[in-house]
Amino acid sequence: MSDEQTPAERYAASRTAQRYPVLHEFASFYDFGLDPFQLEACREVEDGRGVLVAAPTGSGKTVVGEFAVFLALTTGRKCFYTTPIKALSNQKFHDLVERHGAENVGLLTGDTSVNGEAPVVVMTTEVLRNMLYAGSPTLLGLAFVVMDEVHYLADRARGAVWEEVIIHLPESVQVISLSATVSNAEEFGEWLGTVRGEMTTIVEERRPVPLFQHVMAGRRLYDLFAHSDDQASAGFVGEGAPVNPELMRVARDDFAATRMRDRRVPKDKRMRGDHRKGSNRGRNVGNGRRVWIPSRVEVVERLERERLLPAIYFIFSRKGCDAAVQQCLDANVRLTSPEERDEIIEYVEAATAHLPSEDREVLGYHDFLDALSRGVAAHHAGLLPAFKECVETLFTRGLCKVVFATETLALGINMPARTVVIEKLSKWNGREHADLTPGEYTQLTGRAGRRGLDVEGHAVVLWQPGMNPQQVAGLASTRTYPLRSSFRPSYNMAVNLVNQFGRERSRELLEMSFAQFQADRAVVGLARQLRKAENALEGYAEAAHCDRGDFMEYAALRRRISEVEKGAKKAQRAERRDEAAASLTALRPGDVIDVPTGKFAGLAVVLDPGYGDQPRPQVLTLDRQVRRLSMIDFPVPVTALTRMKVPRNFNPRNPQQRRDLAGALRNRTRDLERPRQAAERRRGIDQETRDEVDALRAELKAHPCHGCPDREDHQRWADRWSKLDRDAETLRRRVERRTNTVARTFDRVCEVLAELGYLDLDDDGGRVTERGRGLRRIYSELDLLAAESLRLGLWDDLTVPELAAVLSALVYESRRDPDQPPRIPCGRVEQVLAEMQSLWGDLRDVEARHKLDFLREPDPGFAWAAYRWASGDDLDDILRASPLSAGDFVRATKQLIDLAGQVADAAGDSPLRRTARGVVDAVRRGVVAYSSLD
């Protein structure tokens, strides 16, 4: 407690410490005072309420989660700390073990189980979801669940897991949700309150360390925002902050220089790019010259000179990250002192001592160590987990100076930097090159500025040809990052829910999802329009009131008469169209016809009947025009009036031949009587329809309102009522489509499962069948395909390597060229994969009948590597013969281990269970086994 506090302040602090003793003790462990938003959130937790904390990256919101851990240990209760990815779980596990001791902290991440019954357990969110469905005894005594990076529920592939957990956790559990800054935090907090009970939303928008935004163009670092903006000048950008006018001049000069260059270069060379001579650099900025674009090495050297290291340099490509490291090696970049170099080497050698010496060459160990000892490294999903851990640890310790990374580094890993560099403002999203969103930009640049180490952070965007500084400023200043639910019920979710709650209760639970909450909120505006329309309908009906009788009834009779007559005429037109189409199909070359209507109405000779669903005859008219006619030219049927000979070698493009044939047509039809009355004939409505209309007219005349002198005034109001009623019905349909959307999808999922025998929907409330019990254990994205393969016995007689190969197709998604066929082991593996592919097609047909589209195509791109690894082959041989990186190989093998374990659980007491467990044992070896905690 500071001596500078007044007596009143000291008294208030003392009272607070008495009211929140656990928080007072917890805060004393930190060298710095907790921020107001952290204190507010921790007080809410100690008071027994759940919290949603939405704050910028690097602001210290995890302190609130760590307080929940401390509170659980202090009060003898249990806390689960959940994260979206294993790497973050591993990192948080190590942090908590260091603070609270190994005996108090456990880790559960699918393929790893360490001290799972400890009072504090770190886990991936999927693990907690699976525990809830299984009714795990580990849940007993659970008091707190921390959901770190909860905004991950927007993830299309895995976001549903967060909502499942939030919905299904016991009411007694306090949920501490930690989110990046989102613009609809209050909406998300409101939903949490409806599902979890008392919930406090705490939003902190101000970063703890000011962030300055720059654009590197040529050899200069330009400030992105104008110095006249006080907030931007202080490192806190407000919405709509003005752009630096000097940077705008650079953009105009670059644009002008580009246009001048394009005018000077011949068009053919411009298209081929010959004028570039192998260089993509421009010249210095200014006087209409193009912007010079520095190399990656030059950017790093500039950052070093400006004392802006350590830096994270985002390149949205694995190959680009690896190439950047190699470029630094080739340029002999050294960012570390001799002492730092020795410390790095000592740490890496100790941290990777478990790696087999024979695998180090193929893993690129020596190049990795050489680059890291110079202070340079890459970080992406293709990197070996052990290498990634070295990079993360050494970067946090300030020994690694520059990390070239993909955006995966921004997903929660605790690696703050002094500077963040973004090479391009677009990235490949798996389908196309898409521009960064403001939320993605903020997530990336949020790493800049280390709390307690830096007084300020810096974000640097590299200049690119055609860049618009205002676009960059929009990314940096926009404060609208809405959180959108990606929740949808899966097959596995459906069988687990029905098993636990029954079908009707499951529907009610799913209607509590954030997805349905947002859909219902979107309906509010439509519902307001609908209520307004319904109120107006009442007014119109009142205005149409007639003292002689029910005028709305009378108006309905008039509408019915009109509808019947219009329907009859529409049917007549359709019948005539059908008759006309039939008459055209009967035409032959040489038939002379009378075209009823259109621009080319009159006599013509058929050159080509143009058969098809919609016949389009080609004709020659009397004025020598050759035209292809359509159905619109034939509102009535047409018949051949006579025939004439069309020369076999007739060429419609030859003027002389057209003239000769038109003359022959004129001679042939000179004395021909043209039955024009046939084209003008109009058929009356059928007798049945006429009788109905006559009956309605009689009823109309007998109605008491028919003789009202104000009848037509009433009718005008009734017509307005009718039009508005149609509009209101459209609104009702739109509202209906948006309400119960999640439950309707769940119903379709259940119908698919019932058709395949996994659910019995005839049973009261729904029942999971014996077949469905296996599906409950399979959490793969292709859960239904796995369950059906298991049910049909496709895997029953496979060996361990063969089963590893075919299971890999259910978890792996290639980054390969789709035109390059994957390498697949011959024999049983190839046969079973073909059977699974055919089964997938059958399931897609079932889904289509029920208007679902859940199952992606199985991908055999990892089958050969999985087969060879399970057979005991060396890592060196496998990686050298496949396009896989070491990190991709390890990650895919871990996913295979997860699925093989699920298949073993689902297979019951059968030989397949033993084979599946054999897969786990066979592939969990070498670099895969050593990476279990990486």
CSV table of C-alpha atoms in Angstrom, one decimal, residues 58 129 225 244 300 348 369 420 443 451 497 546 549 601-602 628 647 675 694 699 841-842 856 880 885 919-920:
chain,number,residue,atom,x,y,z
A,58,GLY,CA,-2.0,-8.4,-24.4
A,129,ARG,CA,-17.3,-31.4,-24.0
A,225,PHE,CA,-2.2,8.7,-38.8
A,244,ASN,CA,-1.1,11.2,-42.5
A,300,VAL,CA,14.8,-6.6,-40.2
A,348,VAL,CA,17.8,-25.7,-27.6
A,369,LEU,CA,19.6,-24.1,-34.5
A,420,VAL,CA,4.6,-6.5,-35.3
A,443,GLN,CA,-5.6,-9.6,-33.4
A,451,ARG,CA,3.5,-5.0,-20.7
A,497,LEU,CA,-28.1,-35.2,-26.5
A,546,CYS,CA,-70.3,-1.4,-44.0
A,549,GLY,CA,-73.1,-6.5,-43.7
A,601,ALA,CA,-44.9,-12.2,-88.6
A,602,GLY,CA,-46.1,-13.4,-92.0
A,628,ARG,CA,-34.1,-18.3,-85.7
A,647,PRO,CA,-32.0,-26.8,-102.1
A,675,PRO,CA,-56.4,-18.6,-92.4
A,694,ASP,CA,-71.5,-17.9,-62.3
A,699,GLU,CA,-73.5,-15.1,-54.4
A,841,GLY,CA,-21.4,-40.7,-51.7
A,842,ASP,CA,-24.4,-42.7,-50.4
A,856,ARG,CA,-16.8,-33.4,-46.4
A,880,ARG,CA,11.9,-37.5,-47.9
A,885,SER,CA,6.7,-31.1,-43.2
A,919,VAL,CA,-2.7,-48.3,-34.2
A,920,VAL,CA,-2.3,-46.0,-31.2
